[in-house]
Amino acid sequence: MLTTSTITTSTRITPDFVCNNSVCNCLDSSSFYSTSQNKCLKCRNGWTPFRNICYQVFTTLRSWSNSVGHCNSLNSSLLLAEDDEKFNYFKLISKNLTSISSNQRTWVNAQYTSLNVFQWINGNTINPSFIMSLADKSNVPCCFAYYTIPSSLLGIYSCTQSSNGICEYTE
């Protein structure tokens, strides 16, 4: 007697990302996780992925507003480092920029426009632990930048000073 058996194979599609506590990371180191498209995308040429963004550093010294304009010209924005992980990651990146350009500051997308109101440009409050305790909080308006000495926390500076910067984008 001849018997036939059917072999069933199943294809298992493995995602190219891993999510933990609603933060997704791509397994491919040249991609970032697009929260709007729920998938991994490649960064544009010359950009580096981090979580759900791509970023590019610049060491051409610019004022804060010129840095914002530079990032806008690249279809991106100046860095918003709102959560602990992102803040600490870019704290290290800003330290590395200092070794390249010898400038101690790296602009972020935050301005100080009202006394004792510390906000990112999107209106979200800056975590007070991100700000240097010795920062001069008496002059407004000013802009925030990572300052690599002594702690790489955010300091408050005249927006006309020239500094490094980091642009970011997501899709």
CSV table of N, CA and C in Angstrom, one decimal:
chain,number,residue,atom,x,y,z
A,1,MET,N,0.8,-1.2,0.0
A,1,MET,CA,0.0,0.0,0.0
A,1,MET,C,0.9,1.2,0.0
A,2,LEU,N,0.6,2.2,-0.8
A,2,LEU,CA,1.3,3.4,-1.0
A,2,LEU,C,0.6,4.5,-0.2
A,3,THR,N,1.3,5.2,0.7
A,3,THR,CA,0.7,6.3,1.4
A,3,THR,C,1.4,7.6,1.0
A,4,THR,N,0.7,8.6,1.0
A,4,THR,CA,1.3,9.9,0.7
A,4,THR,C,1.1,10.8,1.9
A,5,SER,N,2.1,11.5,2.2
A,5,SER,CA,2.0,12.5,3.3
A,5,SER,C,2.2,13.9,2.8
A,6,THR,N,1.6,14.7,3.3
A,6,THR,CA,1.8,16.1,2.9
A,6,THR,C,2.7,16.8,4.0
A,7,ILE,N,3.7,17.4,3.4
A,7,ILE,CA,4.7,18.1,4.3
A,7,ILE,C,4.3,19.5,4.2
A,8,THR,N,4.0,20.0,5.4
A,8,THR,CA,3.6,21.4,5.4
A,8,THR,C,4.8,22.2,5.9
A,9,THR,N,5.2,23.2,5.2
A,9,THR,CA,6.2,24.1,5.6
A,9,THR,C,5.6,25.5,5.8
A,10,SER,N,6.1,26.1,6.8
A,10,SER,CA,5.6,27.5,7.1
A,10,SER,C,6.8,28.4,7.0
A,11,THR,N,6.5,29.5,6.4
A,11,THR,CA,7.5,30.6,6.3
A,11,THR,C,7.3,31.5,7.5
A,12,ARG,N,8.4,31.7,8.2
A,12,ARG,CA,8.3,32.7,9.3
A,12,ARG,C,9.1,33.9,8.9
A,13,ILE,N,8.4,35.0,8.9
A,13,ILE,CA,9.1,36.2,8.6
A,13,ILE,C,9.6,36.9,9.9
A,14,THR,N,10.8,37.0,10.0
A,14,THR,CA,11.4,37.6,11.1
A,14,THR,C,11.5,39.1,10.9
A,15,PRO,N,11.0,39.9,11.8
A,15,PRO,CA,11.1,41.3,11.6
A,15,PRO,C,12.5,41.8,11.7
A,16,ASP,N,12.8,42.9,11.1
A,16,ASP,CA,14.1,43.5,11.1
A,16,ASP,C,14.3,44.5,12.3
A,17,PHE,N,13.5,44.4,13.3
A,17,PHE,CA,13.6,45.3,14.4
A,17,PHE,C,13.1,44.5,15.7
A,18,VAL,N,13.5,45.1,16.8
A,18,VAL,CA,13.1,44.5,18.1
A,18,VAL,C,12.6,45.7,18.9
A,19,CYS,N,11.5,45.5,19.6
A,19,CYS,CA,10.9,46.5,20.4
A,19,CYS,C,10.9,46.1,21.9
A,20,ASN,N,11.2,47.1,22.7
A,20,ASN,CA,11.2,46.8,24.2
A,20,ASN,C,10.7,48.1,24.8
A,21,ASN,N,9.6,48.0,25.6
A,21,ASN,CA,9.0,49.1,26.2
A,21,ASN,C,8.6,50.2,25.2
A,22,SER,N,8.0,49.8,24.1
A,22,SER,CA,7.6,50.6,23.0
A,22,SER,C,8.7,51.4,22.3
A,23,VAL,N,10.0,51.0,22.6
A,23,VAL,CA,11.1,51.6,21.8
A,23,VAL,C,11.6,50.5,20.9
A,24,CYS,N,11.6,50.8,19.6
A,24,CYS,CA,12.0,49.8,18.6
A,24,CYS,C,13.4,50.2,18.0
A,25,ASN,N,14.2,49.2,17.9
A,25,ASN,CA,15.5,49.3,17.3
A,25,ASN,C,15.7,48.4,16.1
A,26,CYS,N,16.3,48.8,15.1
A,26,CYS,CA,16.5,48.0,13.9
A,26,CYS,C,17.8,47.1,14.2
A,27,LEU,N,17.7,45.9,13.6
A,27,LEU,CA,18.8,45.0,13.7
A,27,LEU,C,19.9,45.4,12.8
A,28,ASP,N,19.6,46.0,11.7
A,28,ASP,CA,20.6,46.5,10.7
A,28,ASP,C,21.2,47.8,11.2
A,29,SER,N,22.5,47.9,11.5
A,29,SER,CA,23.1,49.1,12.1
A,29,SER,C,23.0,50.3,11.2
A,30,SER,N,22.6,50.2,9.9
A,30,SER,CA,22.6,51.4,9.0
A,30,SER,C,21.1,51.8,8.8
A,31,SER,N,20.2,51.3,9.6
A,31,SER,CA,18.8,51.7,9.5
A,31,SER,C,18.3,52.3,10.8
A,32,PHE,N,17.2,53.0,10.7
A,32,PHE,CA,16.5,53.5,11.9
A,32,PHE,C,15.0,53.1,11.8
A,33,TYR,N,14.4,53.0,13.0
A,33,TYR,CA,13.0,52.6,13.0
A,33,TYR,C,12.1,53.8,12.8
A,34,SER,N,11.3,53.8,11.8
A,34,SER,CA,10.3,54.8,11.5
A,34,SER,C,9.0,54.5,12.3
A,35,THR,N,8.7,55.4,13.2
A,35,THR,CA,7.5,55.2,14.0
A,35,THR,C,6.3,55.5,13.2
A,36,SER,N,6.3,56.3,12.2
A,36,SER,CA,5.2,56.6,11.4
A,36,SER,C,4.9,55.5,10.3
A,37,GLN,N,5.9,54.8,9.9
A,37,GLN,CA,5.8,53.7,8.9
A,37,GLN,C,5.9,52.3,9.6
A,38,ASN,N,6.2,52.2,10.8
A,38,ASN,CA,6.3,51.0,11.6
A,38,ASN,C,7.3,50.0,10.8
A,39,LYS,N,8.4,50.5,10.4
A,39,LYS,CA,9.4,49.6,9.8
A,39,LYS,C,10.7,50.3,9.8
A,40,CYS,N,11.8,49.5,9.5
A,40,CYS,CA,13.1,50.1,9.4
A,40,CYS,C,13.4,50.7,8.1
A,41,LEU,N,14.0,51.8,8.1
A,41,LEU,CA,14.4,52.5,6.9
A,41,LEU,C,15.9,52.9,6.9
A,42,LYS,N,16.5,52.9,5.8
A,42,LYS,CA,17.9,53.3,5.7
A,42,LYS,C,18.0,54.9,5.8
A,43,CYS,N,19.1,55.3,6.5
A,43,CYS,CA,19.4,56.7,6.6
A,43,CYS,C,19.9,57.2,5.3
A,44,ARG,N,19.7,58.5,5.0
A,44,ARG,CA,20.3,59.1,3.8
A,44,ARG,C,21.8,59.0,3.9
A,45,ASN,N,22.4,59.1,2.8
A,45,ASN,CA,23.9,59.1,2.7
A,45,ASN,C,24.5,60.1,3.6
A,46,GLY,N,25.5,59.7,4.4
A,46,GLY,CA,26.2,60.6,5.3
A,46,GLY,C,25.5,60.8,6.7
A,47,TRP,N,24.4,60.1,6.9
A,47,TRP,CA,23.7,60.2,8.2
A,47,TRP,C,23.8,58.9,8.9
A,48,THR,N,23.7,59.0,10.3
A,48,THR,CA,23.9,57.8,11.1
A,48,THR,C,22.6,57.6,11.9
A,49,PRO,N,22.2,56.3,12.0
A,49,PRO,CA,20.9,56.0,12.7
A,49,PRO,C,21.1,55.9,14.2
A,50,PHE,N,20.1,56.3,14.9
A,50,PHE,CA,20.0,56.1,16.4
A,50,PHE,C,18.5,56.0,16.7
A,51,ARG,N,18.1,54.8,17.2
A,51,ARG,CA,16.7,54.5,17.5
A,51,ARG,C,15.8,54.9,16.4
A,52,ASN,N,15.0,55.9,16.5
A,52,ASN,CA,14.0,56.3,15.5
A,52,ASN,C,14.4,57.5,14.7
A,53,ILE,N,15.6,57.9,14.7
A,53,ILE,CA,16.1,59.1,14.0
A,53,ILE,C,17.4,58.7,13.2
A,54,CYS,N,17.7,59.6,12.3
A,54,CYS,CA,19.0,59.7,11.7
A,54,CYS,C,19.6,61.0,12.1
A,55,TYR,N,20.9,61.0,12.3
A,55,TYR,CA,21.6,62.3,12.7
A,55,TYR,C,22.8,62.5,11.9
A,56,GLN,N,23.2,63.8,11.9
A,56,GLN,CA,24.5,64.2,11.2
A,56,GLN,C,25.1,65.3,12.1
A,57,VAL,N,26.3,65.2,12.4
A,57,VAL,CA,27.0,66.2,13.2
A,57,VAL,C,27.7,67.2,12.3
A,58,PHE,N,27.9,68.4,12.7
A,58,PHE,CA,28.7,69.4,12.0
A,58,PHE,C,29.6,70.1,12.9
A,59,THR,N,30.8,70.4,12.4
A,59,THR,CA,31.8,71.1,13.2
A,59,THR,C,32.1,72.5,12.6
A,60,THR,N,31.4,72.8,11.6
A,60,THR,CA,31.5,74.2,11.1
A,60,THR,C,30.7,75.0,12.1
A,61,LEU,N,31.4,75.9,12.8
A,61,LEU,CA,30.9,76.7,13.9
A,61,LEU,C,29.8,77.7,13.4
A,62,ARG,N,28.6,77.7,14.0
A,62,ARG,CA,27.5,78.5,13.6
A,62,ARG,C,26.8,79.0,14.9
A,63,SER,N,26.1,80.2,14.7
A,63,SER,CA,25.3,80.6,15.8
A,63,SER,C,24.1,79.7,15.9
A,64,TRP,N,23.3,79.8,16.9
A,64,TRP,CA,22.2,78.9,17.1
A,64,TRP,C,21.2,79.0,16.0
A,65,SER,N,20.8,80.2,15.6
A,65,SER,CA,19.8,80.4,14.5
A,65,SER,C,20.4,79.9,13.1
A,66,ASN,N,21.7,80.1,12.9
A,66,ASN,CA,22.3,79.6,11.7
A,66,ASN,C,22.4,78.1,11.7
A,67,SER,N,22.5,77.5,12.9
A,67,SER,CA,22.5,76.0,13.0
A,67,SER,C,21.1,75.5,12.7
A,68,VAL,N,20.1,76.2,13.2
A,68,VAL,CA,18.7,75.8,12.9
A,68,VAL,C,18.5,75.8,11.4
A,69,GLY,N,19.0,76.9,10.8
A,69,GLY,CA,18.8,77.1,9.3
A,69,GLY,C,19.6,76.1,8.6
A,70,HIS,N,20.8,75.7,9.0
A,70,HIS,CA,21.6,74.7,8.4
A,70,HIS,C,20.8,73.3,8.4
A,71,CYS,N,20.3,73.0,9.6
A,71,CYS,CA,19.6,71.7,9.7
A,71,CYS,C,18.3,71.8,8.8
A,72,ASN,N,17.6,72.9,8.8
A,72,ASN,CA,16.4,73.0,7.9
A,72,ASN,C,16.8,72.8,6.4
A,73,SER,N,18.0,73.3,6.0
A,73,SER,CA,18.4,73.2,4.6
A,73,SER,C,18.7,71.7,4.3
A,74,LEU,N,18.9,70.9,5.3
A,74,LEU,CA,19.1,69.5,5.1
A,74,LEU,C,17.8,68.7,5.3
A,75,ASN,N,16.7,69.3,5.3
A,75,ASN,CA,15.4,68.7,5.6
A,75,ASN,C,15.4,68.0,7.0
A,76,SER,N,15.9,68.6,8.0
A,76,SER,CA,16.1,68.1,9.3
A,76,SER,C,15.9,69.2,10.3
A,77,SER,N,16.1,68.9,11.6
A,77,SER,CA,16.0,69.9,12.6
A,77,SER,C,17.2,69.7,13.6
A,78,LEU,N,17.4,70.8,14.4
A,78,LEU,CA,18.5,70.7,15.4
A,78,LEU,C,18.0,69.7,16.4
A,79,LEU,N,18.9,69.0,17.0
A,79,LEU,CA,18.7,67.9,17.9
A,79,LEU,C,17.8,68.2,19.1
A,80,LEU,N,16.8,67.4,19.3
A,80,LEU,CA,15.9,67.4,20.5
A,80,LEU,C,16.3,66.1,21.3
A,81,ALA,N,17.0,66.2,22.4
A,81,ALA,CA,17.4,65.1,23.2
A,81,ALA,C,16.6,65.0,24.5
A,82,GLU,N,15.3,64.7,24.3
A,82,GLU,CA,14.4,64.8,25.4
A,82,GLU,C,14.4,63.7,26.5
A,83,ASP,N,14.7,62.5,26.1
A,83,ASP,CA,14.7,61.4,27.1
A,83,ASP,C,16.1,61.0,27.5
A,84,ASP,N,16.2,60.3,28.6
A,84,ASP,CA,17.5,60.0,29.2
A,84,ASP,C,18.5,59.3,28.2
A,85,GLU,N,18.0,58.3,27.6
A,85,GLU,CA,18.8,57.5,26.7
A,85,GLU,C,19.4,58.3,25.5
A,86,LYS,N,18.5,59.1,24.9
A,86,LYS,CA,18.9,60.0,23.8
A,86,LYS,C,19.9,61.1,24.3
A,87,PHE,N,19.5,61.7,25.4
A,87,PHE,CA,20.4,62.7,26.0
A,87,PHE,C,21.8,62.2,26.3
A,88,ASN,N,21.9,61.1,26.9
A,88,ASN,CA,23.2,60.5,27.3
A,88,ASN,C,24.0,60.0,26.0
A,89,TYR,N,23.3,59.5,25.0
A,89,TYR,CA,24.0,59.1,23.8
A,89,TYR,C,24.6,60.3,23.1
A,90,PHE,N,23.8,61.4,23.0
A,90,PHE,CA,24.3,62.6,22.3
A,90,PHE,C,25.3,63.4,23.2
A,91,LYS,N,25.3,63.2,24.5
A,91,LYS,CA,26.3,63.8,25.4
A,91,LYS,C,27.6,63.2,25.0
A,92,LEU,N,27.7,61.9,24.7
A,92,LEU,CA,29.0,61.3,24.2
A,92,LEU,C,29.4,61.8,22.8
A,93,ILE,N,28.4,61.9,22.0
A,93,ILE,CA,28.6,62.4,20.6
A,93,ILE,C,29.2,63.9,20.7
A,94,SER,N,28.6,64.7,21.6
A,94,SER,CA,29.1,66.1,21.7
A,94,SER,C,30.6,66.1,22.2
A,95,LYS,N,30.9,65.2,23.1
A,95,LYS,CA,32.3,65.1,23.6
A,95,LYS,C,33.2,64.8,22.5
A,96,ASN,N,32.8,63.8,21.6
A,96,ASN,CA,33.6,63.5,20.5
A,96,ASN,C,33.8,64.7,19.5
A,97,LEU,N,32.8,65.5,19.4
A,97,LEU,CA,32.9,66.7,18.5
A,97,LEU,C,33.9,67.6,19.0
A,98,THR,N,34.0,67.8,20.3
A,98,THR,CA,35.0,68.6,21.0
A,98,THR,C,36.4,68.2,20.6
A,99,SER,N,36.6,66.9,20.5
A,99,SER,CA,38.0,66.5,20.2
A,99,SER,C,38.3,66.8,18.7
A,100,ILE,N,37.3,66.9,17.9
A,100,ILE,CA,37.5,67.2,16.4
A,100,ILE,C,37.6,68.7,16.2
A,101,SER,N,36.8,69.5,16.8
A,101,SER,CA,36.8,70.9,16.5
A,101,SER,C,37.4,71.8,17.6
A,102,SER,N,37.6,71.3,18.8
A,102,SER,CA,38.1,72.0,20.0
A,102,SER,C,37.1,73.0,20.5
A,103,ASN,N,35.9,73.1,19.9
A,103,ASN,CA,34.9,73.9,20.5
A,103,ASN,C,34.1,73.1,21.5
A,104,GLN,N,33.9,73.7,22.7
A,104,GLN,CA,33.3,73.0,23.8
A,104,GLN,C,31.8,72.9,23.8
A,105,ARG,N,31.1,73.6,22.9
A,105,ARG,CA,29.7,73.6,22.9
A,105,ARG,C,29.1,72.9,21.6
A,106,THR,N,27.9,72.3,21.8
A,106,THR,CA,27.2,71.7,20.7
A,106,THR,C,25.7,72.1,20.9
A,107,TRP,N,25.2,72.9,20.0
A,107,TRP,CA,23.8,73.3,20.1
A,107,TRP,C,22.8,72.2,20.1
A,108,VAL,N,21.7,72.4,20.9
A,108,VAL,CA,20.5,71.6,20.9
A,108,VAL,C,19.3,72.5,20.6
A,109,ASN,N,18.2,71.9,20.3
A,109,ASN,CA,17.0,72.6,19.9
A,109,ASN,C,16.2,73.1,21.1
A,110,ALA,N,16.8,74.0,21.8
A,110,ALA,CA,16.1,74.6,23.0
A,110,ALA,C,16.6,76.0,23.2
A,111,GLN,N,15.6,76.8,23.6
A,111,GLN,CA,15.9,78.2,23.9
A,111,GLN,C,15.4,78.5,25.3
A,112,TYR,N,16.1,79.5,25.9
A,112,TYR,CA,15.7,80.0,27.2
A,112,TYR,C,15.1,81.4,27.1
A,113,THR,N,13.8,81.5,27.0
A,113,THR,CA,13.2,82.7,26.7
A,113,THR,C,12.4,83.4,27.9
A,114,SER,N,12.2,82.6,29.0
A,114,SER,CA,11.5,83.1,30.2
A,114,SER,C,12.3,82.6,31.4
A,115,LEU,N,12.5,83.5,32.4
A,115,LEU,CA,13.2,83.2,33.6
A,115,LEU,C,12.7,81.9,34.2
A,116,ASN,N,13.6,80.9,34.4
A,116,ASN,CA,13.3,79.7,35.1
A,116,ASN,C,12.3,78.8,34.3
A,117,VAL,N,12.2,79.0,33.0
A,117,VAL,CA,11.3,78.1,32.2
A,117,VAL,C,12.3,77.5,31.2
A,118,PHE,N,12.5,76.2,31.4
A,118,PHE,CA,13.5,75.4,30.6
A,118,PHE,C,12.7,74.5,29.6
A,119,GLN,N,12.6,74.9,28.3
A,119,GLN,CA,11.8,74.1,27.4
A,119,GLN,C,12.6,73.8,26.1
A,120,TRP,N,12.3,72.6,25.6
A,120,TRP,CA,12.7,72.3,24.2
A,120,TRP,C,11.9,73.2,23.3
A,121,ILE,N,12.3,73.3,22.0
A,121,ILE,CA,11.7,74.2,21.1
A,121,ILE,C,10.2,73.7,20.8
A,122,ASN,N,9.9,72.4,21.1
A,122,ASN,CA,8.6,71.9,20.9
A,122,ASN,C,7.7,72.2,22.1
A,123,GLY,N,8.2,72.8,23.1
A,123,GLY,CA,7.4,73.2,24.3
A,123,GLY,C,7.5,72.2,25.4
A,124,ASN,N,8.1,71.1,25.2
A,124,ASN,CA,8.3,70.1,26.3
A,124,ASN,C,9.3,70.6,27.3
A,125,THR,N,9.1,70.3,28.5
A,125,THR,CA,10.1,70.7,29.6
A,125,THR,C,11.4,69.9,29.5
A,126,ILE,N,12.5,70.6,29.7
A,126,ILE,CA,13.8,70.0,29.8
A,126,ILE,C,13.9,69.4,31.2
A,127,ASN,N,14.4,68.1,31.2
A,127,ASN,CA,14.6,67.5,32.5
A,127,ASN,C,15.7,68.3,33.2
A,128,PRO,N,15.4,68.8,34.4
A,128,PRO,CA,16.3,69.6,35.2
A,128,PRO,C,17.7,69.0,35.4
A,129,SER,N,17.7,67.6,35.4
A,129,SER,CA,19.0,67.0,35.7
A,129,SER,C,19.9,67.1,34.4
A,130,PHE,N,19.4,67.5,33.3
A,130,PHE,CA,20.2,67.7,32.1
A,130,PHE,C,20.9,69.0,32.1
A,131,ILE,N,20.6,69.9,33.0
A,131,ILE,CA,21.1,71.3,33.0
A,131,ILE,C,22.2,71.5,34.0
A,132,MET,N,23.3,72.1,33.7
A,132,MET,CA,24.4,72.3,34.6
A,132,MET,C,23.9,73.2,35.8
A,133,SER,N,24.2,72.9,37.0
A,133,SER,CA,23.8,73.6,38.1
A,133,SER,C,24.4,75.0,38.1
A,134,LEU,N,25.5,75.2,37.5
A,134,LEU,CA,26.2,76.5,37.5
A,134,LEU,C,25.8,77.4,36.3
A,135,ALA,N,24.8,76.9,35.5
A,135,ALA,CA,24.4,77.6,34.3
A,135,ALA,C,23.9,79.0,34.7
A,136,ASP,N,24.2,80.0,34.0
A,136,ASP,CA,23.8,81.4,34.2
A,136,ASP,C,22.3,81.5,33.8
A,137,LYS,N,21.4,81.5,34.7
A,137,LYS,CA,20.0,81.5,34.4
A,137,LYS,C,19.4,82.9,34.5
A,138,SER,N,20.2,83.9,34.5
A,138,SER,CA,19.7,85.3,34.7
A,138,SER,C,19.5,86.0,33.3
A,139,ASN,N,20.1,85.6,32.3
A,139,ASN,CA,20.0,86.2,31.0
A,139,ASN,C,19.0,85.5,30.1
A,140,VAL,N,18.1,86.3,29.6
A,140,VAL,CA,17.2,85.7,28.5
A,140,VAL,C,17.1,86.7,27.4
A,141,PRO,N,16.9,86.4,26.2
A,141,PRO,CA,16.9,85.0,25.7
A,141,PRO,C,18.3,84.4,25.5
A,142,CYS,N,18.4,83.2,25.6
A,142,CYS,CA,19.6,82.4,25.4
A,142,CYS,C,19.3,81.1,24.8
A,143,CYS,N,20.3,80.3,24.5
A,143,CYS,CA,20.1,79.0,23.8
A,143,CYS,C,20.9,77.9,24.6
A,144,PHE,N,20.4,76.7,24.5
A,144,PHE,CA,21.0,75.6,25.2
A,144,PHE,C,22.0,74.9,24.3
A,145,ALA,N,23.1,74.4,24.9
A,145,ALA,CA,24.1,73.6,24.2
A,145,ALA,C,24.7,72.6,25.3
A,146,TYR,N,25.1,71.5,24.8
A,146,TYR,CA,25.9,70.6,25.6
A,146,TYR,C,27.2,71.3,25.8
A,147,TYR,N,27.7,71.3,27.0
A,147,TYR,CA,29.1,71.9,27.3
A,147,TYR,C,29.9,70.8,27.8
A,148,THR,N,31.0,70.4,27.2
A,148,THR,CA,31.8,69.2,27.5
A,148,THR,C,32.6,69.3,28.7
A,149,ILE,N,32.9,70.5,29.2
A,149,ILE,CA,33.7,70.6,30.5
A,149,ILE,C,32.8,71.3,31.5
A,150,PRO,N,32.6,70.8,32.7
A,150,PRO,CA,33.2,69.5,33.2
A,150,PRO,C,32.3,68.3,33.0
A,151,SER,N,31.0,68.5,32.7
A,151,SER,CA,30.0,67.4,32.8
A,151,SER,C,29.3,67.0,31.5
A,152,SER,N,29.4,67.8,30.5
A,152,SER,CA,28.7,67.5,29.3
A,152,SER,C,27.2,67.7,29.4
A,153,LEU,N,26.8,68.4,30.4
A,153,LEU,CA,25.3,68.7,30.6
A,153,LEU,C,25.0,70.0,29.7
A,154,LEU,N,23.8,70.4,29.8
A,154,LEU,CA,23.4,71.6,29.0
A,154,LEU,C,23.7,72.8,29.8
A,155,GLY,N,24.3,73.8,29.0
A,155,GLY,CA,24.5,75.1,29.6
A,155,GLY,C,23.7,76.1,28.8
A,156,ILE,N,23.6,77.3,29.3
A,156,ILE,CA,22.8,78.4,28.7
A,156,ILE,C,23.8,79.4,28.1
A,157,TYR,N,23.7,79.7,26.8
A,157,TYR,CA,24.7,80.6,26.2
A,157,TYR,C,24.0,81.6,25.3
A,158,SER,N,24.7,82.7,25.0
A,158,SER,CA,24.2,83.6,24.0
A,158,SER,C,24.0,82.9,22.7
A,159,CYS,N,22.8,83.1,22.1
A,159,CYS,CA,22.5,82.4,20.8
A,159,CYS,C,23.4,82.8,19.7
A,160,THR,N,24.1,83.9,19.9
A,160,THR,CA,25.0,84.4,18.8
A,160,THR,C,26.4,83.8,18.8
A,161,GLN,N,26.7,83.1,19.9
A,161,GLN,CA,28.0,82.4,20.0
A,161,GLN,C,28.0,81.3,18.9
A,162,SER,N,29.2,81.0,18.5
A,162,SER,CA,29.4,79.9,17.4
A,162,SER,C,29.7,78.6,18.1
A,163,SER,N,29.0,77.6,17.6
A,163,SER,CA,29.1,76.2,18.2
A,163,SER,C,29.0,75.1,17.2
A,164,ASN,N,29.3,73.9,17.6
A,164,ASN,CA,29.0,72.7,16.8
A,164,ASN,C,27.5,72.5,16.8
A,165,GLY,N,27.1,71.5,16.1
A,165,GLY,CA,25.7,71.2,16.1
A,165,GLY,C,25.4,69.7,15.7
A,166,ILE,N,24.2,69.3,15.9
A,166,ILE,CA,23.7,68.0,15.5
A,166,ILE,C,22.3,68.1,14.9
A,167,CYS,N,22.2,67.7,13.6
A,167,CYS,CA,20.9,67.7,13.0
A,167,CYS,C,20.3,66.3,13.1
A,168,GLU,N,19.0,66.2,13.1
A,168,GLU,CA,18.3,65.0,13.1
A,168,GLU,C,17.1,65.0,12.2
A,169,TYR,N,16.7,63.8,11.7
A,169,TYR,CA,15.4,63.7,11.0
A,169,TYR,C,14.8,62.3,11.2
A,170,THR,N,13.5,62.2,11.0
A,170,THR,CA,12.8,61.0,11.0
A,170,THR,C,11.8,61.0,9.8
A,171,GLU,N,11.3,59.8,9.5
A,171,GLU,CA,10.3,59.8,8.4
A,171,GLU,C,9.2,58.9,8.8
